[in-house]
mmCIF file with all atom_site columns, C-alpha atoms in Angstrom:
data_model
loop_
_atom_site.group_PDB
_atom_site.id
_atom_site.type_symbol
_atom_site.label_atom_id
_atom_site.label_alt_id
_atom_site.label_comp_id
_atom_site.label_asym_id
_atom_site.label_entity_id
_atom_site.label_seq_id
_atom_site.pdbx_PDB_ins_code
_atom_site.Cartn_x
_atom_site.Cartn_y
_atom_site.Cartn_z
_atom_site.occupancy
_atom_site.B_iso_or_equiv
_atom_site.pdbx_formal_charge
_atom_site.auth_seq_id
_atom_site.auth_comp_id
_atom_site.auth_asym_id
_atom_site.auth_atom_id
_atom_site.pdbx_PDB_model_num
ATOM 1   C CA . MET A 1 1   ? -0.161  0.104  0.128   1.00 38.00 ? 3   MET A CA 1
ATOM 2   C CA . SER A 1 2   ? 1.125   3.444  -1.097  1.00 49.00 ? 4   SER A CA 1
ATOM 3   C CA . GLY A 1 3   ? 1.093   6.316  1.357   1.00 61.00 ? 5   GLY A CA 1
ATOM 4   C CA . ARG A 1 4   ? 0.064   9.698  0.466   1.00 69.00 ? 6   ARG A CA 1
ATOM 5   C CA . GLU A 1 5   ? 2.327   12.143 -1.280  1.00 78.00 ? 7   GLU A CA 1
ATOM 6   C CA . THR A 1 6   ? 4.157   14.471 0.434   1.00 85.00 ? 8   THR A CA 1
ATOM 7   C CA . ALA A 1 7   ? 2.820   18.105 0.492   1.00 92.00 ? 9   ALA A CA 1
ATOM 8   C CA . TRP A 1 8   ? 5.149   20.931 -1.041  1.00 94.00 ? 10  TRP A CA 1
ATOM 9   C CA . ARG A 1 9   ? 5.590   23.847 0.879   1.00 96.00 ? 11  ARG A CA 1
ATOM 10  C CA . VAL A 1 10  ? 4.235   26.915 -1.608  1.00 97.00 ? 12  VAL A CA 1
ATOM 11  C CA . LEU A 1 11  ? 3.307   30.181 -1.045  1.00 97.00 ? 13  LEU A CA 1
ATOM 12  C CA . ALA A 1 12  ? 0.139   31.512 -3.219  1.00 97.00 ? 14  ALA A CA 1
ATOM 13  C CA . LEU A 1 13  ? 2.530   33.467 -5.665  1.00 96.00 ? 15  LEU A CA 1
ATOM 14  C CA . GLU A 1 14  ? 3.907   30.199 -7.001  1.00 95.00 ? 16  GLU A CA 1
ATOM 15  C CA . LEU A 1 15  ? 0.288   28.570 -7.109  1.00 95.00 ? 17  LEU A CA 1
ATOM 16  C CA . ASN A 1 16  ? -1.045  30.992 -8.931  1.00 94.00 ? 18  ASN A CA 1
ATOM 17  C CA . ALA A 1 17  ? 1.767   31.295 -11.253 1.00 93.00 ? 19  ALA A CA 1
ATOM 18  C CA . ALA A 1 18  ? 1.513   26.998 -11.849 1.00 93.00 ? 20  ALA A CA 1
ATOM 19  C CA . THR A 1 19  ? -0.414  26.450 -15.327 1.00 90.00 ? 21  THR A CA 1
ATOM 20  C CA . GLU A 1 20  ? 0.797   23.172 -16.230 1.00 91.00 ? 22  GLU A CA 1
ATOM 21  C CA . GLU A 1 21  ? -0.907  20.253 -15.396 1.00 90.00 ? 23  GLU A CA 1
ATOM 22  C CA . GLU A 1 22  ? 0.140   16.269 -15.771 1.00 85.00 ? 24  GLU A CA 1
ATOM 23  C CA . LYS A 1 23  ? -2.900  14.075 -15.895 1.00 81.00 ? 25  LYS A CA 1
ATOM 24  C CA . GLY A 1 24  ? -2.784  10.508 -14.724 1.00 72.00 ? 26  GLY A CA 1
ATOM 25  C CA . THR A 1 25  ? -4.462  8.078  -16.475 1.00 71.00 ? 27  THR A CA 1
ATOM 26  C CA . GLY A 1 26  ? -6.595  5.523  -15.002 1.00 70.00 ? 28  GLY A CA 1
ATOM 27  C CA . GLU A 1 27  ? -8.946  5.687  -12.057 1.00 72.00 ? 29  GLU A CA 1
ATOM 28  C CA . LYS A 1 28  ? -6.677  6.393  -9.169  1.00 72.00 ? 30  LYS A CA 1
ATOM 29  C CA . SER A 1 29  ? -4.093  8.140  -10.985 1.00 74.00 ? 31  SER A CA 1
ATOM 30  C CA . ALA A 1 30  ? -2.510  11.063 -9.460  1.00 79.00 ? 32  ALA A CA 1
ATOM 31  C CA . SER A 1 31  ? -2.509  14.148 -11.161 1.00 85.00 ? 33  SER A CA 1
ATOM 32  C CA . TYR A 1 32  ? -0.232  17.092 -10.768 1.00 91.00 ? 34  TYR A CA 1
ATOM 33  C CA . LEU A 1 33  ? 0.263   21.040 -11.193 1.00 94.00 ? 35  LEU A CA 1
ATOM 34  C CA . LEU A 1 34  ? 3.698   21.959 -12.396 1.00 94.00 ? 36  LEU A CA 1
ATOM 35  C CA . SER A 1 35  ? 5.143   25.452 -11.134 1.00 94.00 ? 37  SER A CA 1
ATOM 36  C CA . PRO A 1 36  ? 7.797   27.582 -12.836 1.00 94.00 ? 38  PRO A CA 1
ATOM 37  C CA . LEU A 1 37  ? 9.786   27.237 -9.918  1.00 93.00 ? 39  LEU A CA 1
ATOM 38  C CA . GLY A 1 38  ? 9.727   23.530 -9.729  1.00 92.00 ? 40  GLY A CA 1
ATOM 39  C CA . ALA A 1 39  ? 7.003   22.042 -7.971  1.00 94.00 ? 41  ALA A CA 1
ATOM 40  C CA . ARG A 1 40  ? 5.611   19.125 -9.354  1.00 94.00 ? 42  ARG A CA 1
ATOM 41  C CA . MET A 1 41  ? 2.388   19.398 -7.001  1.00 95.00 ? 43  MET A CA 1
ATOM 42  C CA . SER A 1 42  ? -0.287  17.139 -5.855  1.00 93.00 ? 44  SER A CA 1
ATOM 43  C CA . ARG A 1 43  ? -0.612  18.091 -2.488  1.00 95.00 ? 45  ARG A CA 1
ATOM 44  C CA . VAL A 1 44  ? 0.603   21.287 -0.670  1.00 97.00 ? 46  VAL A CA 1
ATOM 45  C CA . LEU A 1 45  ? 0.892   22.631 2.821   1.00 97.00 ? 47  LEU A CA 1
ATOM 46  C CA . VAL A 1 46  ? 0.055   26.428 2.649   1.00 97.00 ? 48  VAL A CA 1
ATOM 47  C CA . ALA A 1 47  ? -0.174  28.917 5.829   1.00 97.00 ? 49  ALA A CA 1
ATOM 48  C CA . GLY A 1 48  ? -1.660  32.645 6.421   1.00 98.00 ? 50  GLY A CA 1
ATOM 49  C CA . THR A 1 49  ? -4.660  34.106 7.548   1.00 98.00 ? 51  THR A CA 1
ATOM 50  C CA . LEU A 1 50  ? -7.848  32.395 6.675   1.00 97.00 ? 52  LEU A CA 1
ATOM 51  C CA . ALA A 1 51  ? -10.955 34.628 6.282   1.00 97.00 ? 53  ALA A CA 1
ATOM 52  C CA . PRO A 1 52  ? -14.312 32.696 7.189   1.00 96.00 ? 54  PRO A CA 1
ATOM 53  C CA . ALA A 1 53  ? -15.763 30.234 4.301   1.00 94.00 ? 55  ALA A CA 1
ATOM 54  C CA . GLU A 1 54  ? -18.771 30.816 2.474   1.00 92.00 ? 56  GLU A CA 1
ATOM 55  C CA . PRO A 1 55  ? -21.133 28.678 0.850   1.00 89.00 ? 57  PRO A CA 1
ATOM 56  C CA . ALA A 1 56  ? -20.163 28.170 -2.943  1.00 87.00 ? 58  ALA A CA 1
ATOM 57  C CA . GLY A 1 57  ? -22.248 25.843 -5.263  1.00 73.00 ? 59  GLY A CA 1
ATOM 58  C CA . LYS A 1 58  ? -25.531 25.260 -6.104  1.00 78.00 ? 60  LYS A CA 1
ATOM 59  C CA . PRO A 1 59  ? -28.345 25.780 -3.210  1.00 78.00 ? 61  PRO A CA 1
ATOM 60  C CA . ASP A 1 60  ? -30.009 22.297 -3.382  1.00 79.00 ? 62  ASP A CA 1
ATOM 61  C CA . GLY A 1 61  ? -26.641 20.910 -4.131  1.00 74.00 ? 63  GLY A CA 1
ATOM 62  C CA . PRO A 1 62  ? -24.021 18.946 -1.673  1.00 81.00 ? 64  PRO A CA 1
ATOM 63  C CA . PRO A 1 63  ? -22.730 21.022 1.256   1.00 86.00 ? 65  PRO A CA 1
ATOM 64  C CA . PHE A 1 64  ? -19.507 23.044 -0.651  1.00 90.00 ? 66  PHE A CA 1
ATOM 65  C CA . LEU A 1 65  ? -17.373 25.826 1.180   1.00 93.00 ? 67  LEU A CA 1
ATOM 66  C CA . ARG A 1 66  ? -14.838 28.378 -0.044  1.00 95.00 ? 68  ARG A CA 1
ATOM 67  C CA . ALA A 1 67  ? -12.355 30.271 1.905   1.00 96.00 ? 69  ALA A CA 1
ATOM 68  C CA . ARG A 1 68  ? -9.403  33.213 0.942   1.00 97.00 ? 70  ARG A CA 1
ATOM 69  C CA . LEU A 1 69  ? -5.990  32.305 2.398   1.00 98.00 ? 71  LEU A CA 1
ATOM 70  C CA . ALA A 1 70  ? -3.724  35.018 2.252   1.00 98.00 ? 72  ALA A CA 1
ATOM 71  C CA . ASP A 1 71  ? -0.038  34.541 2.582   1.00 97.00 ? 73  ASP A CA 1
ATOM 72  C CA . PRO A 1 72  ? 2.650   37.526 1.900   1.00 96.00 ? 74  PRO A CA 1
ATOM 73  C CA . THR A 1 73  ? 2.411   36.946 -1.845  1.00 96.00 ? 75  THR A CA 1
ATOM 74  C CA . GLY A 1 74  ? -1.091  36.861 -2.507  1.00 97.00 ? 76  GLY A CA 1
ATOM 75  C CA . THR A 1 75  ? -4.312  34.928 -2.317  1.00 97.00 ? 77  THR A CA 1
ATOM 76  C CA . ILE A 1 76  ? -5.686  31.471 -2.824  1.00 96.00 ? 78  ILE A CA 1
ATOM 77  C CA . SER A 1 77  ? -8.908  29.692 -2.525  1.00 96.00 ? 79  SER A CA 1
ATOM 78  C CA . VAL A 1 78  ? -9.381  26.775 -0.219  1.00 97.00 ? 80  VAL A CA 1
ATOM 79  C CA . THR A 1 79  ? -12.356 24.643 -0.300  1.00 94.00 ? 81  THR A CA 1
ATOM 80  C CA . ALA A 1 80  ? -14.282 21.567 1.080   1.00 94.00 ? 82  ALA A CA 1
ATOM 81  C CA . GLY A 1 81  ? -17.216 19.869 0.139   1.00 90.00 ? 83  GLY A CA 1
ATOM 82  C CA . SER A 1 82  ? -18.900 16.662 1.090   1.00 87.00 ? 84  SER A CA 1
ATOM 83  C CA . PHE A 1 83  ? -15.979 14.318 -0.033  1.00 89.00 ? 85  PHE A CA 1
ATOM 84  C CA . GLN A 1 84  ? -13.556 16.178 2.897   1.00 89.00 ? 86  GLN A CA 1
ATOM 85  C CA . PRO A 1 85  ? -16.074 15.707 5.787   1.00 90.00 ? 87  PRO A CA 1
ATOM 86  C CA . ARG A 1 86  ? -13.466 16.762 8.157   1.00 93.00 ? 88  ARG A CA 1
ATOM 87  C CA . ALA A 1 87  ? -11.996 19.700 6.280   1.00 93.00 ? 89  ALA A CA 1
ATOM 88  C CA . LEU A 1 88  ? -15.332 20.844 5.632   1.00 91.00 ? 90  LEU A CA 1
ATOM 89  C CA . ALA A 1 89  ? -16.424 20.667 9.059   1.00 93.00 ? 91  ALA A CA 1
ATOM 90  C CA . GLN A 1 90  ? -13.322 22.725 9.953   1.00 94.00 ? 92  GLN A CA 1
ATOM 91  C CA . LEU A 1 91  ? -13.828 25.333 7.297   1.00 92.00 ? 93  LEU A CA 1
ATOM 92  C CA . ARG A 1 92  ? -17.825 25.787 8.363   1.00 92.00 ? 94  ARG A CA 1
ATOM 93  C CA . ALA A 1 93  ? -16.234 26.242 12.683  1.00 92.00 ? 95  ALA A CA 1
ATOM 94  C CA . HIS A 1 94  ? -13.959 28.945 11.117  1.00 91.00 ? 96  HIS A CA 1
ATOM 95  C CA . GLN A 1 95  ? -15.834 32.122 11.963  1.00 91.00 ? 97  GLN A CA 1
ATOM 96  C CA . GLU A 1 96  ? -12.902 35.090 12.081  1.00 95.00 ? 98  GLU A CA 1
ATOM 97  C CA . PRO A 1 97  ? -10.396 35.515 9.857   1.00 97.00 ? 99  PRO A CA 1
ATOM 98  C CA . SER A 1 98  ? -7.103  33.875 11.657  1.00 96.00 ? 100 SER A CA 1
ATOM 99  C CA . LEU A 1 99  ? -3.773  32.110 10.884  1.00 97.00 ? 101 LEU A CA 1
ATOM 100 C CA . ALA A 1 100 ? -4.355  28.722 9.910   1.00 97.00 ? 102 ALA A CA 1
ATOM 101 C CA . LEU A 1 101 ? -1.964  26.106 8.282   1.00 97.00 ? 103 LEU A CA 1
ATOM 102 C CA . VAL A 1 102 ? -4.000  23.977 5.276   1.00 97.00 ? 104 VAL A CA 1
ATOM 103 C CA . VAL A 1 103 ? -3.317  21.121 3.791   1.00 97.00 ? 105 VAL A CA 1
ATOM 104 C CA . GLY A 1 104 ? -4.956  19.783 0.561   1.00 96.00 ? 106 GLY A CA 1
ATOM 105 C CA . LYS A 1 105 ? -4.985  18.620 -3.103  1.00 95.00 ? 107 LYS A CA 1
ATOM 106 C CA . VAL A 1 106 ? -4.201  21.249 -5.799  1.00 95.00 ? 108 VAL A CA 1
ATOM 107 C CA . ASN A 1 107 ? -7.086  21.816 -8.409  1.00 92.00 ? 109 ASN A CA 1
ATOM 108 C CA . LEU A 1 108 ? -6.938  24.096 -11.533 1.00 91.00 ? 110 LEU A CA 1
ATOM 109 C CA . PHE A 1 109 ? -10.163 24.885 -13.220 1.00 88.00 ? 111 PHE A CA 1
ATOM 110 C CA . ARG A 1 110 ? -9.664  26.357 -16.959 1.00 83.00 ? 112 ARG A CA 1
ATOM 111 C CA . GLY A 1 111 ? -12.213 28.904 -16.996 1.00 79.00 ? 113 GLY A CA 1
ATOM 112 C CA . ARG A 1 112 ? -13.760 29.477 -20.470 1.00 84.00 ? 114 ARG A CA 1
ATOM 113 C CA . ASP A 1 113 ? -11.414 32.219 -21.542 1.00 86.00 ? 115 ASP A CA 1
ATOM 114 C CA . GLY A 1 114 ? -8.549  29.354 -21.049 1.00 78.00 ? 116 GLY A CA 1
ATOM 115 C CA . ASN A 1 115 ? -7.658  31.297 -17.950 1.00 81.00 ? 117 ASN A CA 1
ATOM 116 C CA . GLY A 1 116 ? -6.946  28.896 -15.091 1.00 81.00 ? 118 GLY A CA 1
ATOM 117 C CA . TYR A 1 117 ? -7.712  29.403 -11.626 1.00 89.00 ? 119 TYR A CA 1
ATOM 118 C CA . VAL A 1 118 ? -5.856  27.563 -8.708  1.00 93.00 ? 120 VAL A CA 1
ATOM 119 C CA . SER A 1 119 ? -7.352  26.209 -5.753  1.00 95.00 ? 121 SER A CA 1
ATOM 120 C CA . VAL A 1 120 ? -6.748  24.253 -2.874  1.00 97.00 ? 122 VAL A CA 1
ATOM 121 C CA . ARG A 1 121 ? -9.255  21.064 -1.619  1.00 96.00 ? 123 ARG A CA 1
ATOM 122 C CA . ALA A 1 122 ? -8.507  21.215 1.969   1.00 96.00 ? 124 ALA A CA 1
ATOM 123 C CA . GLU A 1 123 ? -8.253  17.438 3.069   1.00 95.00 ? 125 GLU A CA 1
ATOM 124 C CA . GLY A 1 124 ? -7.067  19.408 6.730   1.00 93.00 ? 126 GLY A CA 1
ATOM 125 C CA . LEU A 1 125 ? -6.766  22.899 8.280   1.00 95.00 ? 127 LEU A CA 1
ATOM 126 C CA . HIS A 1 126 ? -5.319  24.014 11.697  1.00 95.00 ? 128 HIS A CA 1
ATOM 127 C CA . PRO A 1 127 ? -5.335  27.539 13.843  1.00 96.00 ? 129 PRO A CA 1
ATOM 128 C CA . ILE A 1 128 ? -1.998  27.966 14.345  1.00 97.00 ? 130 ILE A CA 1
ATOM 129 C CA . SER A 1 129 ? -0.096  31.018 16.423  1.00 97.00 ? 131 SER A CA 1
ATOM 130 C CA . GLU A 1 130 ? 1.896   33.787 14.829  1.00 97.00 ? 132 GLU A CA 1
ATOM 131 C CA . HIS A 1 131 ? 5.229   32.407 16.132  1.00 98.00 ? 133 HIS A CA 1
ATOM 132 C CA . VAL A 1 132 ? 4.222   28.820 14.024  1.00 97.00 ? 134 VAL A CA 1
ATOM 133 C CA . TYR A 1 133 ? 2.937   30.591 11.135  1.00 98.00 ? 135 TYR A CA 1
ATOM 134 C CA . HIS A 1 134 ? 6.177   32.776 10.795  1.00 97.00 ? 136 HIS A CA 1
ATOM 135 C CA . GLU A 1 135 ? 8.506   29.693 11.554  1.00 97.00 ? 137 GLU A CA 1
ATOM 136 C CA . GLN A 1 136 ? 6.347   28.140 8.239   1.00 97.00 ? 138 GLN A CA 1
ATOM 137 C CA . LEU A 1 137 ? 7.175   30.960 6.505   1.00 97.00 ? 139 LEU A CA 1
ATOM 138 C CA . ALA A 1 138 ? 10.521  31.127 6.655   1.00 97.00 ? 140 ALA A CA 1
ATOM 139 C CA . GLU A 1 139 ? 10.595  27.153 5.946   1.00 97.00 ? 141 GLU A CA 1
ATOM 140 C CA . THR A 1 140 ? 8.315   27.502 2.632   1.00 97.00 ? 142 THR A CA 1
ATOM 141 C CA . LEU A 1 141 ? 10.742  30.546 2.095   1.00 96.00 ? 143 LEU A CA 1
ATOM 142 C CA . GLY A 1 142 ? 14.049  28.413 2.265   1.00 96.00 ? 144 GLY A CA 1
ATOM 143 C CA . GLN A 1 143 ? 12.689  25.408 0.348   1.00 95.00 ? 145 GLN A CA 1
ATOM 144 C CA . THR A 1 144 ? 11.123  27.925 -2.670  1.00 95.00 ? 146 THR A CA 1
ATOM 145 C CA . LEU A 1 145 ? 14.859  29.636 -3.213  1.00 95.00 ? 147 LEU A CA 1
ATOM 146 C CA . GLN A 1 146 ? 16.155  26.021 -3.006  1.00 94.00 ? 148 GLN A CA 1
ATOM 147 C CA . ARG A 1 147 ? 13.835  25.008 -5.466  1.00 94.00 ? 149 ARG A CA 1
ATOM 148 C CA . LEU A 1 148 ? 14.365  27.960 -7.840  1.00 93.00 ? 150 LEU A CA 1
ATOM 149 C CA . GLU A 1 149 ? 18.443  27.517 -7.365  1.00 92.00 ? 151 GLU A CA 1
ATOM 150 C CA . LEU A 1 150 ? 17.948  23.976 -8.361  1.00 94.00 ? 152 LEU A CA 1
ATOM 151 C CA . VAL A 1 151 ? 15.481  25.140 -11.522 1.00 92.00 ? 153 VAL A CA 1
ATOM 152 C CA . LYS A 1 152 ? 18.144  27.605 -12.670 1.00 91.00 ? 154 LYS A CA 1
ATOM 153 C CA . ARG A 1 153 ? 21.359  25.323 -12.121 1.00 92.00 ? 155 ARG A CA 1
ATOM 154 C CA . ILE A 1 154 ? 19.341  22.744 -14.600 1.00 91.00 ? 156 ILE A CA 1
ATOM 155 C CA . ALA A 1 155 ? 19.128  25.551 -16.899 1.00 89.00 ? 157 ALA A CA 1
ATOM 156 C CA . SER A 1 156 ? 22.622  26.557 -16.621 1.00 89.00 ? 158 SER A CA 1
ATOM 157 C CA . ASP A 1 157 ? 23.800  23.229 -17.484 1.00 86.00 ? 159 ASP A CA 1
ATOM 158 C CA . ALA A 1 158 ? 21.015  20.641 -18.538 1.00 76.00 ? 160 ALA A CA 1
ATOM 159 C CA . THR A 1 159 ? 23.764  18.187 -18.736 1.00 83.00 ? 161 THR A CA 1
ATOM 160 C CA . THR A 1 160 ? 24.147  18.114 -14.971 1.00 84.00 ? 162 THR A CA 1
ATOM 161 C CA . ASP A 1 161 ? 23.600  14.409 -13.764 1.00 89.00 ? 163 ASP A CA 1
ATOM 162 C CA . ASP A 1 162 ? 21.238  13.515 -11.541 1.00 91.00 ? 164 ASP A CA 1
ATOM 163 C CA . ALA A 1 163 ? 23.563  11.722 -8.983  1.00 91.00 ? 165 ALA A CA 1
ATOM 164 C CA . ALA A 1 164 ? 25.418  14.924 -8.701  1.00 89.00 ? 166 ALA A CA 1
ATOM 165 C CA . LEU A 1 165 ? 22.447  16.825 -7.835  1.00 92.00 ? 167 LEU A CA 1
ATOM 166 C CA . ARG A 1 166 ? 21.277  14.227 -5.322  1.00 92.00 ? 168 ARG A CA 1
ATOM 167 C CA . VAL A 1 167 ? 25.251  14.174 -4.197  1.00 90.00 ? 169 VAL A CA 1
ATOM 168 C CA . ASP A 1 168 ? 24.546  17.984 -3.526  1.00 89.00 ? 170 ASP A CA 1
ATOM 169 C CA . GLY A 1 169 ? 21.613  17.329 -1.183  1.00 90.00 ? 171 GLY A CA 1
ATOM 170 C CA . HIS A 1 170 ? 18.784  17.916 -3.330  1.00 91.00 ? 172 HIS A CA 1
ATOM 171 C CA . PRO A 1 171 ? 15.447  15.213 -3.139  1.00 92.00 ? 173 PRO A CA 1
ATOM 172 C CA . ALA A 1 172 ? 15.023  13.134 -6.360  1.00 92.00 ? 174 ALA A CA 1
ATOM 173 C CA . ALA A 1 173 ? 11.023  14.442 -6.154  1.00 91.00 ? 175 ALA A CA 1
ATOM 174 C CA . TRP A 1 174 ? 12.935  17.947 -6.835  1.00 92.00 ? 176 TRP A CA 1
ATOM 175 C CA . ILE A 1 175 ? 15.306  17.256 -9.668  1.00 93.00 ? 177 ILE A CA 1
ATOM 176 C CA . ARG A 1 176 ? 12.704  15.516 -11.424 1.00 92.00 ? 178 ARG A CA 1
ATOM 177 C CA . ALA A 1 177 ? 9.991   18.661 -10.833 1.00 92.00 ? 179 ALA A CA 1
ATOM 178 C CA . ALA A 1 178 ? 12.895  21.096 -11.737 1.00 92.00 ? 180 ALA A CA 1
ATOM 179 C CA . ARG A 1 179 ? 13.557  19.085 -15.052 1.00 92.00 ? 181 ARG A CA 1
ATOM 180 C CA . ALA A 1 180 ? 9.864   18.977 -15.792 1.00 91.00 ? 182 ALA A CA 1
ATOM 181 C CA . ALA A 1 181 ? 9.605   22.702 -15.112 1.00 91.00 ? 183 ALA A CA 1
ATOM 182 C CA . LYS A 1 182 ? 12.690  23.500 -17.284 1.00 89.00 ? 184 LYS A CA 1
ATOM 183 C CA . ALA A 1 183 ? 10.793  21.556 -20.396 1.00 89.00 ? 185 ALA A CA 1
ATOM 184 C CA . ARG A 1 184 ? 7.104   23.452 -19.321 1.00 90.00 ? 186 ARG A CA 1
ATOM 185 C CA . TYR A 1 185 ? 8.214   26.690 -18.830 1.00 89.00 ? 187 TYR A CA 1
ATOM 186 C CA . PRO A 1 186 ? 11.338  27.154 -21.138 1.00 80.00 ? 188 PRO A CA 1
ATOM 187 C CA . ALA A 1 187 ? 11.008  30.827 -20.720 1.00 77.00 ? 189 ALA A CA 1
ATOM 188 C CA . GLY A 1 188 ? 12.051  29.793 -16.668 1.00 67.00 ? 190 GLY A CA 1
ATOM 189 C CA . PRO A 1 189 ? 10.483  31.617 -13.873 1.00 65.00 ? 191 PRO A CA 1
ATOM 190 C CA . ARG A 1 190 ? 9.352   35.173 -14.096 1.00 58.00 ? 192 ARG A CA 1
#
């Protein structure tokens, strides 16, 4: 039995910049959202100020809530529906804007205009203190900078061997994601 994929620590700006998808085939295949900064995300961990949730969807349909999470780089939508009962209850109970940590699956919706809109389908959310928020933000910024440097290194020398990158401390998942980001975003990070 395989476990859940590790959640990537990302900021709203990176999530909103991700427009490239990798769709899995088969009934239970994972889908991924690839960012220009080298994250190949199925699940993410985001932290910021979470606003109270509002009902979304059809009034006569199953329950579905949407909230906005803001970090220093922007805002993202956080959703939960009947297939995420724990997250739905947690969003419903969240009555005041406050700092929270959210873990969930990324989703890219393409509108009729072709533009992509990213959201996080919450699996769970947890209120956090300002101290914990600053720790999470520092960890996310550190990982983002490391991934950005990896993408730049691969872009400047495509012949760099994966084994050499692993010796330098880069996880294999980051290397695969950085190579995919270079291929799917040829202009590089903006």
